[in-house]
Coordinates of C-alpha atoms in Angstrom, one line a residue:
X18 CA -24.1 -5.2 15.0
X19 CA -27.5 -4.4 14.6
X20 CA -28.5 -1.0 14.4
X21 CA -32.4 0.1 15.2
X22 CA -34.5 2.5 13.1
X23 CA -36.2 5.0 15.3
X24 CA -39.1 7.1 13.9
X25 CA -37.6 10.8 12.6
X26 CA -39.6 13.8 12.2
X27 CA -37.4 16.2 10.0
X28 CA -37.8 19.6 10.8
X29 CA -38.5 22.1 7.8
X30 CA -34.3 21.8 6.6
X31 CA -34.2 18.0 6.5
X32 CA -33.1 17.8 10.5
X33 CA -34.5 15.9 13.4
X34 CA -36.5 17.5 15.4
X35 CA -34.2 19.2 17.7
X36 CA -31.2 19.5 15.6
X37 CA -29.7 22.4 13.9
X38 CA -27.6 23.6 11.4
X39 CA -24.5 25.7 11.7
X40 CA -20.7 26.3 10.8
X41 CA -17.8 24.5 12.5
X42 CA -16.4 27.7 13.2
X43 CA -19.9 27.9 15.8
X44 CA -18.6 24.9 17.2
X45 CA -15.0 25.1 17.7
X46 CA -12.2 27.7 18.9
X47 CA -9.1 27.6 16.0
X48 CA -6.2 27.8 17.0
X49 CA -4.2 27.6 14.1
X50 CA -2.5 30.5 15.0
X51 CA -0.6 28.6 17.7
X52 CA 1.1 25.9 15.2
X53 CA 5.1 26.2 15.1
X54 CA 6.2 24.0 12.2
X55 CA 10.0 22.7 13.1
X56 CA 12.0 21.3 9.9
X57 CA 13.4 17.6 9.6
X58 CA 16.7 18.7 10.5
X59 CA 15.8 20.7 13.6
X60 CA 13.6 17.7 14.7
X61 CA 16.4 15.5 14.6
X62 CA 18.4 18.0 16.9
X63 CA 15.4 17.9 19.3
X64 CA 13.9 14.6 19.9
X65 CA 12.1 14.0 23.0
X66 CA 9.0 12.8 24.6
X67 CA 6.4 15.0 23.3
X68 CA 4.9 13.6 20.2
X69 CA 4.9 15.7 17.4
X70 CA 1.6 15.4 15.1
X71 CA 0.8 16.4 11.5
X72 CA -1.8 16.3 8.5
X73 CA -3.0 12.7 9.2
X74 CA -1.3 11.5 12.9
X75 CA 1.8 11.6 15.0
X76 CA 4.8 11.8 12.6
X77 CA 7.4 11.7 15.2
X78 CA 8.9 13.1 18.7
X79 CA 10.2 16.6 19.9
X80 CA 11.4 18.0 23.1
X81 CA 8.7 20.3 24.0
X82 CA 5.1 21.4 23.8
X83 CA 2.9 23.8 22.7
X84 CA -0.7 22.3 23.8
X85 CA -1.7 20.5 26.9
X86 CA -5.1 19.4 26.3
X87 CA -7.4 17.4 24.3
X88 CA -7.8 18.8 20.9
X89 CA -9.3 18.1 17.4
X90 CA -7.4 18.0 14.6
X91 CA -8.0 18.0 11.0
X92 CA -5.5 17.6 8.1
X93 CA -5.0 21.0 6.3
X94 CA -3.0 19.7 3.3
X95 CA -1.8 16.0 2.5
X96 CA -4.7 14.4 4.3
X97 CA -6.8 11.7 1.9
X98 CA -10.1 13.9 2.1
X99 CA -11.5 11.7 -0.7
X100 CA -10.8 8.7 0.8
X101 CA -13.3 7.0 3.2
X102 CA -11.3 4.0 4.3
X103 CA -9.1 6.7 6.2
X104 CA -9.7 8.7 8.8
X105 CA -9.5 12.8 8.2
X106 CA -9.8 14.1 11.4
X107 CA -8.5 12.5 14.9
X108 CA -8.5 13.4 18.3
X109 CA -5.3 13.9 20.6
X110 CA -4.5 14.9 24.3
X111 CA -1.8 15.8 27.1
X112 CA 1.1 17.4 25.7
X113 CA 1.6 17.7 22.1
X114 CA 3.2 19.6 19.3
X115 CA 1.6 20.4 16.1
X116 CA 2.8 21.5 12.8
X117 CA 1.7 23.7 10.2
X118 CA -0.2 20.9 8.1
X119 CA -3.2 20.3 10.2
X120 CA -5.3 22.8 11.7
X121 CA -6.2 22.6 15.1
X122 CA -9.7 22.8 16.8
X123 CA -10.8 22.4 20.4
X124 CA -14.8 22.1 20.6
X125 CA -16.7 24.7 22.7
X126 CA -17.4 23.6 26.2
X127 CA -21.0 22.9 27.0
X128 CA -21.8 23.1 22.9
X129 CA -20.4 19.9 21.7
X130 CA -17.3 17.9 22.0
X131 CA -14.2 16.8 20.2
X132 CA -15.3 13.6 19.5
X133 CA -18.8 14.1 17.8
X134 CA -16.9 16.6 15.7
X135 CA -14.1 13.7 14.5
X136 CA -16.9 11.7 13.8
X137 CA -18.9 14.1 11.7
X138 CA -15.8 14.8 10.2
X139 CA -14.8 11.3 8.7
X140 CA -18.3 11.3 7.5
X141 CA -18.7 14.5 5.4
X142 CA -17.8 15.2 1.6
X143 CA -14.9 17.7 1.3
X144 CA -15.9 18.4 -2.6
X145 CA -15.9 21.8 -2.7
X146 CA -14.1 22.7 -0.1
X147 CA -10.8 21.5 -0.6
X148 CA -8.7 22.6 -3.7
X149 CA -5.8 21.3 -5.4
X150 CA -4.6 18.9 -7.6
X151 CA -1.2 17.0 -6.8
X152 CA -1.8 17.7 -3.1
X153 CA -5.3 18.5 -1.6
X154 CA -5.3 21.7 0.7
X155 CA -8.3 22.6 2.9
X156 CA -7.8 26.2 3.7
X157 CA -9.0 27.7 7.0
X158 CA -11.3 29.8 5.5
X159 CA -13.6 27.0 4.1
X160 CA -12.8 24.6 6.8
X161 CA -14.9 27.2 9.1
X162 CA -17.8 27.0 6.8
X163 CA -18.0 23.7 7.2
X164 CA -21.7 22.9 7.7
X165 CA -22.3 20.9 11.1
X166 CA -25.7 19.2 11.7
X167 CA -25.6 19.6 15.3
X168 CA -27.7 17.7 17.9
X169 CA -28.8 18.6 21.2
X170 CA -26.0 17.9 23.5
X171 CA -27.8 15.0 25.5
X172 CA -28.4 13.2 22.1
X173 CA -24.5 13.8 21.0
X174 CA -23.7 11.8 24.2
X175 CA -25.8 9.1 23.2
X176 CA -24.5 9.4 19.6
X177 CA -20.7 9.2 21.0
X178 CA -21.4 6.2 23.0
X179 CA -22.9 4.3 20.3
X180 CA -20.3 5.3 18.2
X181 CA -17.7 4.4 20.2
X182 CA -19.0 0.7 20.7
X183 CA -19.7 0.3 16.9
X184 CA -16.5 1.7 15.8
X185 CA -14.8 -0.5 18.3
X186 CA -16.3 -3.7 16.8
X187 CA -15.6 -2.7 13.3
X188 CA -11.9 -2.1 14.2
X189 CA -11.5 -5.1 16.0
X190 CA -13.1 -6.5 12.6
X191 CA -10.7 -4.8 10.5
X192 CA -7.4 -6.0 12.9
X193 CA -8.2 -9.5 12.5
X194 CA -9.2 -9.3 8.6
X195 CA -5.2 -7.6 8.2
X196 CA -3.9 -10.6 9.4
X197 CA -5.1 -12.4 6.7
X198 CA -2.4 -11.0 4.0
X199 CA 0.1 -11.8 6.2
X200 CA -0.8 -15.3 7.0
X201 CA -1.5 -16.2 3.2
X202 CA 2.4 -14.5 2.4
X203 CA 3.9 -17.2 5.1
X204 CA 1.7 -20.0 3.6
X205 CA 2.8 -19.0 0.0
X206 CA 6.5 -19.6 1.3
X207 CA 5.3 -22.5 3.1
X208 CA 4.1 -23.9 0.2
X209 CA 7.0 -23.1 -1.7
X210 CA 9.7 -24.5 1.1
X211 CA 8.2 -27.4 0.8
X212 CA 7.9 -27.8 -2.7
X213 CA 11.6 -27.0 -3.6
X214 CA 12.9 -29.0 -0.7
X215 CA 10.8 -32.3 -1.9
X216 CA 8.6 -32.2 1.6
X217 CA 5.7 -31.3 -0.8
X218 CA 6.0 -34.6 -3.1
X219 CA 7.2 -37.2 -0.1
X220 CA 4.0 -39.3 -1.1
X221 CA 4.4 -38.9 -4.9
X222 CA 7.9 -40.3 -4.8
X223 CA 6.7 -43.4 -2.7
X224 CA 4.5 -43.9 -5.2
X225 CA 6.5 -43.8 -8.2
X226 CA 10.0 -45.6 -7.0
X227 CA 11.1 -46.1 -10.4
X228 CA 11.2 -42.6 -12.2
X229 CA 14.4 -41.5 -13.9
X230 CA 16.7 -39.9 -11.0
X231 CA 18.1 -36.4 -11.6
X232 CA 21.2 -37.0 -11.9
X233 CA 20.6 -39.0 -15.3
X234 CA 18.6 -35.9 -16.2
X235 CA 21.1 -33.4 -16.3
X236 CA 23.8 -35.8 -18.0
X237 CA 21.3 -36.2 -20.8
X238 CA 21.1 -32.4 -21.0
X239 CA 24.6 -31.7 -21.0
X240 CA 25.4 -34.2 -23.6
X241 CA 22.5 -32.3 -26.0
X242 CA 24.2 -29.3 -24.7
X243 CA 27.5 -30.2 -26.1
X244 CA 26.0 -31.5 -29.7
X245 CA 24.3 -28.2 -30.1
X246 CA 27.1 -26.1 -29.2
X247 CA 29.1 -28.7 -31.9
X248 CA 26.6 -27.6 -34.6
X249 CA 26.3 -23.9 -33.8
X250 CA 30.5 -24.1 -33.8
X251 CA 30.2 -25.7 -37.3
X252 CA 27.5 -23.1 -38.1
X253 CA 29.8 -20.0 -37.3
X254 CA 32.6 -21.4 -39.2
X255 CA 30.8 -22.3 -42.5
X256 CA 29.3 -18.5 -42.0
X257 CA 32.7 -16.8 -40.9
X258 CA 31.5 -15.7 -37.6
X259 CA 33.0 -16.3 -34.4
X260 CA 32.5 -19.6 -32.3
X261 CA 29.8 -19.2 -29.6
X262 CA 31.0 -19.2 -25.6
X263 CA 31.3 -23.0 -24.6
X264 CA 29.0 -23.8 -22.1
X265 CA 30.7 -24.5 -18.7
X266 CA 31.6 -28.0 -18.3
X267 CA 29.4 -30.2 -16.0
X268 CA 30.1 -31.8 -12.9
X269 CA 27.7 -33.7 -11.0
X270 CA 27.4 -32.3 -7.1
X271 CA 27.5 -33.7 -4.4
X272 CA 24.3 -32.9 -1.9
X273 CA 26.0 -33.0 1.8
X274 CA 24.8 -29.5 1.7
X275 CA 21.3 -29.4 1.2
X276 CA 18.6 -31.8 2.6
X277 CA 17.0 -33.1 -0.5
X278 CA 15.8 -36.6 -1.6
X279 CA 17.9 -38.9 -3.1
X280 CA 16.4 -39.1 -6.6
X281 CA 16.9 -35.2 -6.5
X282 CA 20.4 -33.4 -7.7
X283 CA 21.8 -29.8 -7.7
X284 CA 22.9 -27.8 -10.3
X285 CA 24.3 -24.6 -11.0
X286 CA 22.3 -22.2 -13.2
X287 CA 24.7 -22.8 -15.9
X288 CA 23.7 -26.3 -16.1
X289 CA 20.5 -26.2 -16.6
X290 CA 20.2 -23.0 -18.7
X291 CA 19.5 -23.2 -22.4
X292 CA 22.7 -22.4 -25.0
X293 CA 22.2 -19.7 -27.7
X294 CA 24.6 -18.0 -30.2
X295 CA 25.0 -15.1 -28.3
X296 CA 24.9 -16.2 -24.5
X297 CA 24.5 -19.4 -22.5
X298 CA 21.1 -18.2 -21.4
X299 CA 22.2 -16.4 -18.1
X300 CA 21.7 -12.8 -19.4
X301 CA 23.5 -9.4 -18.3
X302 CA 22.1 -7.2 -16.5
X303 CA 19.5 -5.0 -18.9
X304 CA 20.9 -2.1 -21.0
X305 CA 21.8 1.5 -19.2
X306 CA 19.0 3.3 -21.2
X307 CA 18.7 6.8 -21.1
X308 CA 14.9 8.2 -21.1
X309 CA 15.8 10.0 -24.4
X310 CA 15.6 6.8 -25.9
X311 CA 12.0 6.2 -24.4
X312 CA 9.4 6.3 -27.1
X313 CA 5.9 5.6 -27.2
X314 CA 5.5 2.2 -29.3
X315 CA 8.2 -0.1 -30.9
X316 CA 10.1 -2.6 -28.7
X317 CA 8.8 -3.1 -25.1
X318 CA 10.8 -2.5 -22.3
X319 CA 10.6 -4.2 -19.1
X320 CA 11.4 -3.1 -15.5
X321 CA 11.6 -4.3 -11.5
X322 CA 7.7 -3.4 -11.4
X323 CA 6.7 -5.7 -14.4
X324 CA 8.2 -8.7 -12.7
X325 CA 7.0 -7.6 -9.3
X326 CA 3.6 -7.2 -10.4
X327 CA 3.5 -10.1 -13.3
X328 CA 1.7 -7.5 -15.5
X329 CA 3.8 -7.2 -18.3
X330 CA 1.2 -5.8 -20.7
X331 CA 0.2 -2.5 -18.6
X332 CA 2.4 -0.3 -16.1
X333 CA 3.3 2.8 -18.2
X334 CA 5.0 0.7 -21.1
X335 CA 7.8 2.3 -22.6
X336 CA 9.5 1.2 -25.8
X337 CA 12.8 1.5 -28.1
X338 CA 12.7 1.8 -31.8
X339 CA 13.9 -1.9 -33.3
X340 CA 17.1 -0.6 -34.6
X341 CA 18.2 -0.1 -30.6
X342 CA 16.7 -3.2 -29.8
X343 CA 19.2 -4.5 -32.3
X344 CA 22.2 -2.9 -30.4
X345 CA 21.2 -4.3 -27.3
X346 CA 20.4 -8.0 -28.6
X347 CA 22.1 -9.4 -25.3
X348 CA 19.3 -7.8 -23.2
X349 CA 16.4 -9.4 -25.3
X350 CA 14.1 -11.1 -23.5
X351 CA 12.0 -13.9 -25.3
X352 CA 8.6 -15.4 -24.2
X353 CA 8.9 -17.9 -21.4
X354 CA 12.2 -16.4 -20.2
X355 CA 12.4 -16.1 -16.7
X356 CA 13.1 -12.7 -15.1
X357 CA 14.8 -11.7 -12.1
X358 CA 14.9 -8.5 -10.1
X359 CA 18.4 -7.6 -9.4
X360 CA 17.6 -5.1 -6.8
X361 CA 14.9 -4.5 -4.4
X362 CA 14.3 -5.4 -0.4
X363 CA 15.7 -8.1 -1.1
X364 CA 16.3 -8.5 -4.5
X365 CA 15.1 -11.8 -6.3
X366 CA 11.9 -11.9 -7.2
X367 CA 11.1 -13.8 -10.1
X368 CA 8.5 -14.2 -12.9
X369 CA 8.2 -15.6 -16.2
X370 CA 8.0 -13.4 -19.3
X371 CA 4.2 -14.6 -21.0
X372 CA 4.1 -16.4 -24.3
X373 CA 1.7 -13.7 -25.6
X374 CA 4.3 -10.9 -25.2
X375 CA 6.6 -9.7 -27.7
X376 CA 10.0 -9.7 -27.6
X377 CA 11.1 -6.7 -25.2
X378 CA 14.5 -5.5 -23.8
X379 CA 15.2 -5.8 -20.1
X380 CA 16.5 -2.4 -18.1
X381 CA 19.3 -2.3 -15.8
X382 CA 17.5 -3.8 -12.8
X383 CA 17.0 -7.1 -14.2
X384 CA 18.2 -10.1 -14.9
X385 CA 16.9 -12.9 -17.4
X386 CA 17.4 -16.5 -17.1
X387 CA 16.7 -19.3 -19.7
X388 CA 15.9 -22.8 -18.7
X389 CA 16.8 -25.5 -20.9
X390 CA 13.6 -26.0 -22.9
X391 CA 12.7 -29.6 -23.4
X392 CA 13.9 -31.4 -20.1
X393 CA 13.4 -28.7 -17.5
X394 CA 9.8 -27.3 -16.1
X395 CA 10.7 -23.9 -15.9
X396 CA 7.6 -23.0 -13.9
X397 CA 9.5 -25.2 -11.0
X398 CA 12.9 -23.3 -11.1
X399 CA 10.5 -19.7 -10.7
X400 CA 9.0 -21.4 -7.2
X401 CA 12.5 -22.2 -6.5
X402 CA 13.9 -18.4 -7.5
X403 CA 10.8 -17.4 -5.3
X404 CA 11.3 -19.7 -2.6
X405 CA 13.6 -19.0 0.7
X406 CA 16.3 -22.0 -0.9
X407 CA 17.4 -19.7 -3.5
X408 CA 16.3 -16.4 -1.4
X409 CA 18.7 -17.4 1.4
X410 CA 21.8 -18.1 -1.3
X411 CA 20.8 -14.9 -2.8
X412 CA 21.1 -12.7 0.5
X413 CA 24.7 -14.3 0.8
X414 CA 25.6 -13.0 -2.5
X415 CA 23.9 -9.5 -2.6
X416 CA 26.3 -6.6 -2.3
X417 CA 26.1 -2.8 -2.0
X418 CA 25.5 0.1 0.5
X419 CA 23.0 2.4 -1.0
X420 CA 21.4 -0.1 -2.7
X421 CA 21.6 -4.0 -2.8
X422 CA 22.4 -6.0 -6.3
X423 CA 23.1 -9.1 -7.2
X424 CA 25.9 -9.7 -10.0
X425 CA 25.9 -12.0 -13.2
X426 CA 28.9 -13.3 -12.1
X427 CA 27.7 -13.7 -8.5
X428 CA 24.0 -15.5 -9.5
X429 CA 26.1 -18.2 -11.0
X430 CA 27.3 -19.5 -7.8
X431 CA 23.9 -20.6 -6.4
X432 CA 22.7 -23.9 -6.2
X433 CA 19.4 -24.9 -7.8
X434 CA 17.8 -28.3 -6.1
X435 CA 16.5 -30.5 -9.4
X436 CA 13.9 -32.8 -9.1
X437 CA 13.1 -35.7 -11.9
X438 CA 11.2 -34.2 -14.7
X439 CA 8.1 -36.2 -14.0
X440 CA 8.2 -34.8 -10.1
X441 CA 9.1 -31.2 -11.3
X442 CA 5.4 -31.3 -12.8
X443 CA 3.7 -32.9 -10.3
X444 CA 5.2 -29.8 -7.9
X445 CA 4.0 -27.6 -10.0
X446 CA 0.6 -28.7 -10.4
X447 CA 0.3 -28.8 -6.1
X448 CA 1.7 -25.7 -6.1
X449 CA -0.6 -23.9 -8.3
X450 CA -3.3 -26.0 -6.6
X451 CA -2.4 -24.5 -3.2
X452 CA -2.0 -20.9 -4.6
X453 CA -5.3 -20.9 -6.3
X454 CA -6.9 -21.9 -2.7
X455 CA -4.7 -18.9 -1.4
X456 CA -5.8 -16.6 -4.5
X457 CA -9.6 -17.5 -3.5
X458 CA -8.8 -16.5 -0.1
X459 CA -7.4 -13.2 -0.8
X460 CA -10.6 -12.3 -3.2
X461 CA -12.5 -13.6 -0.4
X462 CA -10.5 -10.8 2.0
X463 CA -10.6 -8.1 -0.2
X464 CA -14.4 -8.2 -0.4
X465 CA -15.0 -8.5 3.0
X466 CA -12.5 -5.5 3.8
X467 CA -14.4 -3.4 1.3
X468 CA -17.7 -4.3 3.1
X469 CA -16.2 -3.2 6.6
X470 CA -14.9 0.0 5.3
X471 CA -18.7 0.7 3.4
X472 CA -19.5 -0.3 7.4
X473 CA -17.9 2.5 8.9
X474 CA -19.3 5.2 6.7
X475 CA -22.6 3.5 6.6
X476 CA -22.8 3.4 10.5
X477 CA -21.5 7.3 10.5
X478 CA -24.0 8.5 7.9
X479 CA -26.5 7.1 10.1
X480 CA -25.6 8.7 13.3
X481 CA -25.5 11.8 11.6
X482 CA -29.1 11.3 10.0
X483 CA -30.1 11.4 13.5
X484 CA -31.4 7.5 13.0
X485 CA -28.2 5.9 15.5
X486 CA -30.0 6.4 19.0
X487 CA -33.5 7.3 20.1
X488 CA -34.5 10.8 20.5
X489 CA -35.8 12.5 23.7
X490 CA -38.2 15.3 23.2
X491 CA -37.0 16.3 26.3
X492 CA -33.6 17.2 25.4
X493 CA -32.9 20.7 24.9
X494 CA -33.0 21.7 21.1
X495 CA -29.4 22.7 20.0
X496 CA -30.6 26.1 18.4
X497 CA -31.1 27.6 21.9
X498 CA -28.5 25.6 23.5
X499 CA -26.3 27.2 20.5
X500 CA -28.1 30.6 21.2
X501 CA -27.2 30.4 24.9
X502 CA -23.5 29.4 24.5
X503 CA -23.3 32.2 21.8
X504 CA -24.7 34.4 24.3
X505 CA -22.2 33.6 27.1
X506 CA -19.3 33.7 25.0
X507 CA -20.4 37.1 23.9
X508 CA -21.1 38.5 27.0
X509 CA -17.2 39.3 28.4
X510 CA -16.4 41.0 25.4
X511 CA -19.5 43.1 25.5
X512 CA -18.7 44.2 29.2
X513 CA -15.1 44.8 28.5
X514 CA -16.3 47.0 25.0
X515 CA -18.7 48.7 27.7
X516 CA -15.9 49.3 30.0
X517 CA -13.6 50.4 27.9
X518 CA -16.5 53.3 26.6
X519 CA -17.1 54.3 30.6
X520 CA -13.5 55.1 30.7
X521 CA -13.3 56.7 27.8
X522 CA -12.9 60.6 27.1
X523 CA -15.5 62.7 27.0
X524 CA -17.7 63.0 23.8
X525 CA -16.5 59.9 22.8
X526 CA -18.7 57.9 20.8
X527 CA -21.9 56.0 22.2
X528 CA -22.8 52.6 22.3
X529 CA -24.6 51.6 18.8
X530 CA -27.9 50.2 19.3
X531 CA -27.3 46.2 18.5
X532 CA -28.5 45.1 14.9
X533 CA -30.9 42.9 15.0
X534 CA -29.3 39.9 14.0
X535 CA -27.1 39.9 17.1
X536 CA -30.1 38.8 19.0
X537 CA -32.1 36.7 16.5
X538 CA -31.9 33.0 16.3
X539 CA -29.6 31.6 13.4
X540 CA -31.1 30.9 9.8
X541 CA -28.2 29.3 8.2
X542 CA -29.2 27.9 4.8
X543 CA -26.6 26.0 3.1
X544 CA -26.7 24.2 -0.3
X545 CA -26.4 20.6 -0.6
X546 CA -27.6 19.7 2.6
X547 CA -31.5 19.8 2.1

């Protein structure tokens, strides 16, 4: 995508020879008065085949049209004025309807084109021309004053042709790059599916045939759980407390519904969770806290957004008092607990609560799952929950109309594949290695995407410095062209005024002598363009 640098001799205003400086209102007809907004309720009753446009592009369809020509639209409010990776202006053609969130412009024929102005506006710095805080707005008055660096007409054609060619290559590059995140997502899911079904470690099992099978591992865990339960009962009796809840009776399951290796086994969540004196490791959904319970320091709260992003130390942390946290003890999260979203599209995202974080409280949209600490690899079970092997099961038990949810009791009904402990560790190592590779590719993608976004602005800036295409000294200067177009457009108005005066009453006002600025060339000086 090489671009030749052409020797430019700037004029006294810092413009290439033959260019002129004018305002946007000198280059376009503003058709905002012809816009008609239609609210969403009315549009639902008027769906048709005519495109309906807003600040950043088409936002729907309607049954009639306001315009039937090629036009240039630029957002009035709600447009990403300061995000140079996105377009601010765009062209439309044919029958259309435009709401009042976009300015409607038509380039003046013979002076410039909608395409040139579109590219110019998409590289323009709107600072000082838009106002507002949460929603930026470009008023018609300020829009009309936008300074335009106008090339000669023939050079405009060369610029547009070159831009269309170069930007098409950039768009093609973006399109190919933007496929990478979806490819990486499918890759990670394929890795998890292979890991949690035994396919990822098939060679490892051949080389390690004598490891303890998962069935024996689970039996041993149940024996330890029973001993732990008996100790807790004795302690509760000595302290005058109620006995803890008895762990679910373990029963080794057949694997006929699952295609897993012979050395693996199946287990319900309650068969592999930790035993605590107040719960058996599967916590209830988080507490239904009120906003009034939130404070700026204390015991941290954990929300769905923390689980999905894995950022438990940031994302606008909120807290409750230690006294409030004590009331919510069953909802307490400890480091290395598995945290699962109970709502979402779909629910069931899982992350491990970091071991460097203090105990926290899960909110009403989360579920905790505490894996048996000594004989199971919690990271393996995190990968299981994030794989289709568990997500497909969660999809079958998710209920709700307005919002899909998982209940604790339904969560207890899913089945986990359980490999031998040594194989769990091997799976985690292999998954982490493959995920690290995917992360490296993703970082390279982000870097490349940033370069491509900068490339678009670099090309546009070069175009409007006069450095993209050769200049031709025979081209009519833009200032001469602008004055001629202004004169031609003013002629019908002047003739109409003269005709009106000639038919007016006797003794009427005579036509005034034109002021000097009516015929003198434009001398426009705008700040920030030297």
